[in-house]
DNA sequence: TATGAATGAGTCTTCATTCAT
DNA sequence: CATGAATGAAGACTCATTCAT
């Protein structure tokens, strides 16, 4: 598994395309191989099995995804700005890669429990970023004290995830990046009147 | 499809059990038939095909699920109370049926796009309940004006859904009903200080 | 197996219709029962099994078919006239019952060897009629001597059968009865010049 | 479908054997694969589906069959000799391959309408050969004028086909090639006295 | 006699994976 | 490293037949 070989990335990129275009269950190894321009057998020189393609795909793509979010957020001053940047960058990146959006929001969820747990492992790094921003917010006295960290994380991630999934299922017909501000506001202030 | 025949429900209940215990991909029709105590062929007297079992399962179980929530919420006075009741009843019902929780949060998501769209059709009724509560909240001046209804709905549903999914993936080791109050608070007030 | 019960004929008539309309392989017992207006199980009070419906169908319908041919031919004087009448009546009867034509020429041939041998048993009576006409023709010195009886029978039956089959496969678009004269002539005189 | 691969022919030959020995309806794909010495899945590298095996079988075998008849007949001078050669070669070839005789005369007729139409397409080439011989016979003034070409073709093909089928159903217990002369005579002269 | 709900044996086809070249 | 032909396990679905009512 030499991850710096061009063929490794070639195959992963082919997999994203094939899965986005055909759906998870119609994405046979042979189809991915064909799109990547290699023989079926070659896949198995770079990946242990089919599931390993998917795990690697997620690691590779989500790795970059999270890295970008880390970069963008650390440069911001306040927790509030950081949270906005996180939401904005999250939406922006998936908006920029339609294939990836389909794959992460819809197709990859059709995998079995085992694969999903490996995916969650990758996501942990993202959740930590969220946790830290929340921590900072509390320290800055921007956020309430006594917040259940896990629930907060679930609200933030759940809201963004549901928002992106709905956008994908509506065939990405509107601009999701535009909604970052409002989502941010909802998370910060909730539904109630500011004054309350 | 004779939905009032006892065998119809027998098979659906067997399907919930089998899928929860074995996972979606290891749930062969023959396994469901065996658990239901009928012959394989009998399944096809009550369901068009395997996918139809899943769609019917979701319709049947979610129908009851949503009905319960509708009942519980309408009796409450304020939008705030209604929202709390919705969250509480949502958690309570899934908490009471561990198998169903696994099936709806994890296994049913492994279905293809087509099935998921049928599932979304059923969910629409639930989303309407949420929408109406939000509407009432705005009218009562409890909630802010100018809220993007779709985003609000996605925050509410996404937060609950993510919360339940995390609970299921943690093997339901803690009491999720206890969290209804905090989730409700997060949705109403967001992260910011009340005083802001 | 009380063959004079009306239901017996009811089922056979339904079978002819169903097979003609749906083809042999799409003619399930349940479909025949429905068309006959009886329950599936009732079929088995009148027939041993599905194959028995087909054998009975052939016996019943071919019995009448052959009987008619026997009647028509015996009244004729010469072997030449008898042969013409046989061909004409053969064509006429199938022409008058399109469903039966489809069933005997196309659909019933899709049955297995065993069933086909039972069918041949029924046909024997017909072949005997042909044989006797040939015999008479030889005695009348109308036909050549030294004819191989079996081959002659095969020529006569084969020609008629192929002619009807072609007509059925061309969706019965022309009048086959009109061809009786020419077929008769071909069988009597063959291809050669009369004068030879 | 790589028709020049040896495995293609291997499977077709196995299919002929299996169908001749077990009958059409007891000829499972797995049985054919086993006889051909390949895995079940290998069948599907060379054939689209089970029906495609049968169509290909008929095309392959009948192609050779007709080609041989074309070769043998063209070298003959008169239409009369050509017709004899056609009948003789027809009988000879099926006589030489007992399995093929069973398959073409009995088993392949158990296929559905769709398949039979594909088979008829292959047969068209054969019927054209017959038509041309008849045409030549008329030009040579050997045959009568005013003959209905289609009926003549049906007499010739029907007689041969019925003759072969009877021989196969009698378990090929006599020598059919010996009958070519008499069949030829019947077709040329019919039943009537030469002198008429 | 008549019903029709229930049975369960039987089979084609797919596709991830291997391995000889 | 790369190939791609070959493998073979696995499963949804049909439908003739039965039998309790």
Coordinates of N, CA, C and O in Angstrom, one line a residue, chain B residues 45-127:
Chain B
X45 N -46.8 -13.5 -0.5 CA -48.2 -13.3 -0.6 C -48.6 -12.0 0.1 O -49.6 -11.4 -0.1
X46 N -47.7 -11.5 0.9 CA -47.9 -10.2 1.6 C -47.1 -9.1 1.2 O -47.4 -7.9 1.5
X47 N -46.0 -9.4 0.5 CA -45.1 -8.3 0.1 C -44.6 -8.5 -1.4 O -44.4 -9.7 -1.8
X48 N -44.5 -7.5 -2.1 CA -44.2 -7.6 -3.6 C -42.8 -8.2 -3.7 O -42.6 -9.0 -4.6
X49 N -41.9 -7.7 -3.0 CA -40.5 -8.2 -3.0 C -39.8 -7.8 -1.7 O -40.4 -7.3 -0.8
X50 N -38.5 -8.1 -1.7 CA -37.8 -7.9 -0.4 C -37.8 -6.4 0.0 O -38.0 -6.1 1.1
X51 N -37.6 -5.5 -1.0 CA -37.6 -4.1 -0.7 C -38.9 -3.7 -0.1 O -39.0 -2.8 0.8
X52 N -40.0 -4.3 -0.6 CA -41.3 -3.9 -0.1 C -41.5 -4.2 1.4 O -42.2 -3.6 2.1
X53 N -40.8 -5.3 1.8 CA -40.8 -5.5 3.3 C -40.3 -4.3 4.0 O -40.9 -3.9 5.0
X54 N -39.2 -3.8 3.5 CA -38.5 -2.7 4.2 C -39.4 -1.4 4.2 O -39.5 -0.7 5.2
X55 N -39.9 -1.1 3.0 CA -40.8 0.0 2.9 C -42.0 -0.1 3.8 O -42.3 0.8 4.6
X56 N -42.6 -1.3 3.8 CA -43.8 -1.5 4.6 C -43.4 -1.4 6.1 O -44.1 -0.8 6.9
X57 N -42.3 -2.0 6.4 CA -41.8 -1.9 7.8 C -41.7 -0.5 8.3 O -42.2 -0.1 9.3
X58 N -41.1 0.3 7.4 CA -40.9 1.7 7.8 C -42.2 2.5 7.9 O -42.4 3.2 8.8
X59 N -43.1 2.2 6.9 CA -44.4 2.9 6.9 C -45.1 2.5 8.2 O -45.7 3.3 8.9
X60 N -45.2 1.2 8.5 CA -45.9 0.7 9.6 C -45.4 1.3 10.9 O -46.1 1.9 11.7
X61 N -44.1 1.1 11.1 CA -43.5 1.5 12.4 C -43.4 3.0 12.5 O -43.7 3.6 13.6
X62 N -43.0 3.7 11.4 CA -42.9 5.1 11.5 C -44.3 5.8 11.6 O -44.5 6.8 12.2
X63 N -45.2 5.1 10.9 CA -46.6 5.6 11.0 C -47.1 5.7 12.5 O -47.5 6.8 12.9
X64 N -46.9 4.6 13.2 CA -47.2 4.6 14.6 C -46.4 5.6 15.4 O -46.9 6.4 16.3
X65 N -45.1 5.7 15.1 CA -44.2 6.6 15.7 C -44.6 8.0 15.6 O -44.7 8.7 16.6
X66 N -45.0 8.4 14.4 CA -45.4 9.8 14.1 C -46.7 10.1 14.8 O -46.9 11.1 15.4
X67 N -47.6 9.1 14.7 CA -49.0 9.3 15.2 C -48.9 9.6 16.8 O -49.5 10.5 17.3
X68 N -48.0 8.8 17.4 CA -47.8 9.0 18.8 C -47.3 10.4 19.1 O -47.9 11.1 20.0
X69 N -46.4 10.9 18.3 CA -45.9 12.2 18.5 C -46.9 13.3 18.2 O -47.0 14.3 19.0
X70 N -47.7 13.0 17.2 CA -48.8 14.0 16.9 C -49.8 14.1 18.1 O -50.1 15.2 18.5
X71 N -50.1 12.9 18.6 CA -51.1 12.9 19.8 C -50.5 13.6 20.9 O -51.1 14.5 21.6
X72 N -49.3 13.3 21.3 CA -48.7 13.9 22.5 C -48.5 15.4 22.4 O -48.7 16.1 23.3
X73 N -48.1 15.9 21.2 CA -47.8 17.3 21.0 C -49.1 18.1 21.0 O -49.1 19.2 21.6
X74 N -50.1 17.7 20.3 CA -51.3 18.5 20.2 C -51.9 18.9 21.5 O -52.5 19.9 21.7
X75 N -51.8 18.0 22.5 CA -52.4 18.3 23.8 C -51.6 19.3 24.6 O -52.1 19.9 25.6
X76 N -50.4 19.7 24.1 CA -49.7 20.7 24.9 C -50.0 22.1 24.4 O -50.5 22.3 23.3
X77 N -49.9 23.0 25.3 CA -50.3 24.4 25.1 C -49.3 25.2 24.2 O -49.7 25.6 23.1
X78 N -48.1 25.4 24.7 CA -47.2 26.3 24.0 C -46.3 25.6 23.0 O -46.2 24.3 23.1
X79 N -45.8 26.3 22.1 CA -44.8 25.7 21.1 C -43.6 25.2 21.8 O -43.1 24.1 21.4
X80 N -43.2 25.8 22.9 CA -42.0 25.4 23.6 C -42.3 24.0 24.2 O -41.5 23.1 24.1
X81 N -43.5 23.9 24.8 CA -43.8 22.6 25.4 C -44.0 21.5 24.3 O -43.6 20.4 24.5
X82 N -44.6 21.9 23.2 CA -44.8 21.0 22.1 C -43.4 20.5 21.6 O -43.2 19.3 21.4
X83 N -42.5 21.4 21.5 CA -41.2 21.0 21.0 C -40.5 20.0 22.0 O -39.9 19.0 21.6
X84 N -40.6 20.3 23.2 CA -40.0 19.4 24.2 C -40.7 18.1 24.2 O -40.0 17.0 24.2
X85 N -42.0 18.1 24.0 CA -42.7 16.8 24.0 C -42.3 16.0 22.7 O -42.2 14.8 22.8
X86 N -42.1 16.7 21.6 CA -41.7 16.0 20.4 C -40.4 15.3 20.6 O -40.2 14.2 20.3
X87 N -39.4 16.1 21.2 CA -38.1 15.5 21.4 C -38.2 14.4 22.4 O -37.6 13.3 22.1
X88 N -38.9 14.6 23.4 CA -39.0 13.6 24.5 C -39.7 12.3 23.9 O -39.2 11.2 24.2
X89 N -40.8 12.5 23.2 CA -41.5 11.3 22.7 C -40.6 10.6 21.6 O -40.6 9.4 21.5
X90 N -39.9 11.4 20.8 CA -39.0 10.8 19.8 C -38.0 9.9 20.5 O -37.8 8.7 20.1
X91 N -37.3 10.4 21.5 CA -36.3 9.6 22.2 C -36.9 8.4 22.9 O -36.4 7.3 22.9
X92 N -38.1 8.7 23.6 CA -38.7 7.7 24.4 C -39.1 6.4 23.6 O -38.9 5.3 24.0
X93 N -39.7 6.7 22.4 CA -40.2 5.6 21.6 C -39.0 4.8 21.1 O -39.1 3.5 21.1
X94 N -37.9 5.4 20.6 CA -36.8 4.6 20.1 C -36.1 3.9 21.3 O -35.5 2.8 21.1
X95 N -36.1 4.6 22.4 CA -35.5 4.0 23.6 C -36.3 2.7 24.0 O -35.7 1.8 24.5
X96 N -37.6 2.7 23.8 CA -38.4 1.6 24.2 C -38.3 0.4 23.3 O -38.7 -0.7 23.6
X97 N -37.9 0.6 22.1 CA -37.7 -0.5 21.1 C -36.4 -0.5 20.5 O -36.1 0.1 19.4
X98 N -35.5 -1.1 21.2 CA -34.1 -1.1 20.8 C -33.8 -1.6 19.4 O -33.0 -1.1 18.6
X99 N -34.6 -2.7 19.0 CA -34.4 -3.2 17.7 C -34.8 -2.2 16.6 O -34.1 -2.0 15.7
X100 N -35.9 -1.5 16.9 CA -36.4 -0.5 15.9 C -35.4 0.6 15.8 O -35.1 1.1 14.7
X101 N -34.8 1.0 16.9 CA -33.8 2.0 16.9 C -32.6 1.7 16.0 O -32.2 2.5 15.2
X102 N -32.2 0.5 16.1 CA -31.0 0.0 15.3 C -31.4 0.0 13.8 O -30.7 0.5 13.0
X103 N -32.6 -0.4 13.6 CA -33.1 -0.5 12.2 C -33.2 0.8 11.5 O -32.7 1.1 10.4
X104 N -33.9 1.8 12.2 CA -34.1 3.1 11.6 C -32.8 3.9 11.6 O -32.6 4.6 10.6
X105 N -32.0 3.8 12.6 CA -30.8 4.7 12.6 C -29.7 4.2 11.8 O -28.9 5.0 11.3
X106 N -29.5 2.9 11.7 CA -28.4 2.3 11.0 C -28.7 1.5 9.8 O -28.3 1.8 8.7
X107 N -29.5 0.5 10.0 CA -29.6 -0.5 8.9 C -30.4 0.0 7.7 O -30.0 -0.3 6.6
X108 N -31.5 0.7 8.0 CA -32.3 1.2 6.8 C -31.6 2.2 6.0 O -32.0 2.4 4.8
X109 N -30.6 2.8 6.5 CA -29.9 3.8 5.7 C -29.0 3.1 4.6 O -28.4 3.8 3.8
X110 N -28.8 1.8 4.8 CA -28.0 1.1 3.8 C -28.8 0.8 2.5 O -28.3 0.0 1.7
X111 N -30.0 1.3 2.4 CA -30.8 1.0 1.3 C -30.4 1.9 0.1 O -29.7 2.9 0.3
X112 N -30.9 1.6 -1.0 CA -30.5 2.4 -2.2 C -31.4 3.7 -2.2 O -32.3 3.9 -1.5
X113 N -31.0 4.5 -3.2 CA -31.6 5.8 -3.3 C -33.2 5.7 -3.4 O -33.9 6.5 -2.8
X114 N -33.6 4.8 -4.2 CA -35.0 4.6 -4.5 C -35.8 4.4 -3.2 O -36.8 5.0 -2.9
X115 N -35.3 3.4 -2.4 CA -35.9 3.1 -1.2 C -35.9 4.3 -0.2 O -36.9 4.6 0.5
X116 N -34.8 5.0 -0.2 CA -34.6 6.1 0.7 C -35.6 7.2 0.3 O -36.1 7.9 1.2
X117 N -36.0 7.3 -0.9 CA -36.9 8.3 -1.3 C -38.3 7.9 -0.8 O -39.1 8.8 -0.4
X118 N -38.6 6.7 -0.8 CA -39.9 6.2 -0.3 C -39.9 6.5 1.2 O -41.0 6.8 1.8
X119 N -38.8 6.3 1.9 CA -38.7 6.5 3.3 C -38.9 8.0 3.6 O -39.6 8.4 4.5
X120 N -38.3 8.8 2.7 CA -38.5 10.3 2.9 C -39.9 10.7 2.8 O -40.4 11.7 3.5
X121 N -40.7 10.0 2.0 CA -42.1 10.3 1.8 C -42.8 10.1 3.1 O -43.7 10.9 3.5
X122 N -42.5 9.1 3.8 CA -43.1 8.8 5.1 C -42.6 9.9 6.1 O -43.4 10.4 6.9
X123 N -41.4 10.2 6.0 CA -40.8 11.2 7.0 C -41.5 12.6 6.8 O -41.5 13.4 7.8
X124 N -42.0 12.9 5.6 CA -42.5 14.2 5.3 C -43.6 14.6 6.4 O -43.7 15.7 6.8
X125 N -44.4 13.6 6.7 CA -45.5 13.8 7.7 C -44.9 14.3 9.0 O -45.4 15.2 9.7
X126 N -43.7 13.7 9.4 CA -43.1 14.1 10.6 C -42.5 15.5 10.5 O -42.7 16.4 11.4
X127 N -41.9 15.8 9.4 CA -41.4 17.1 9.2 C -42.4 18.2 9.2 O -42.2 19.3 9.7

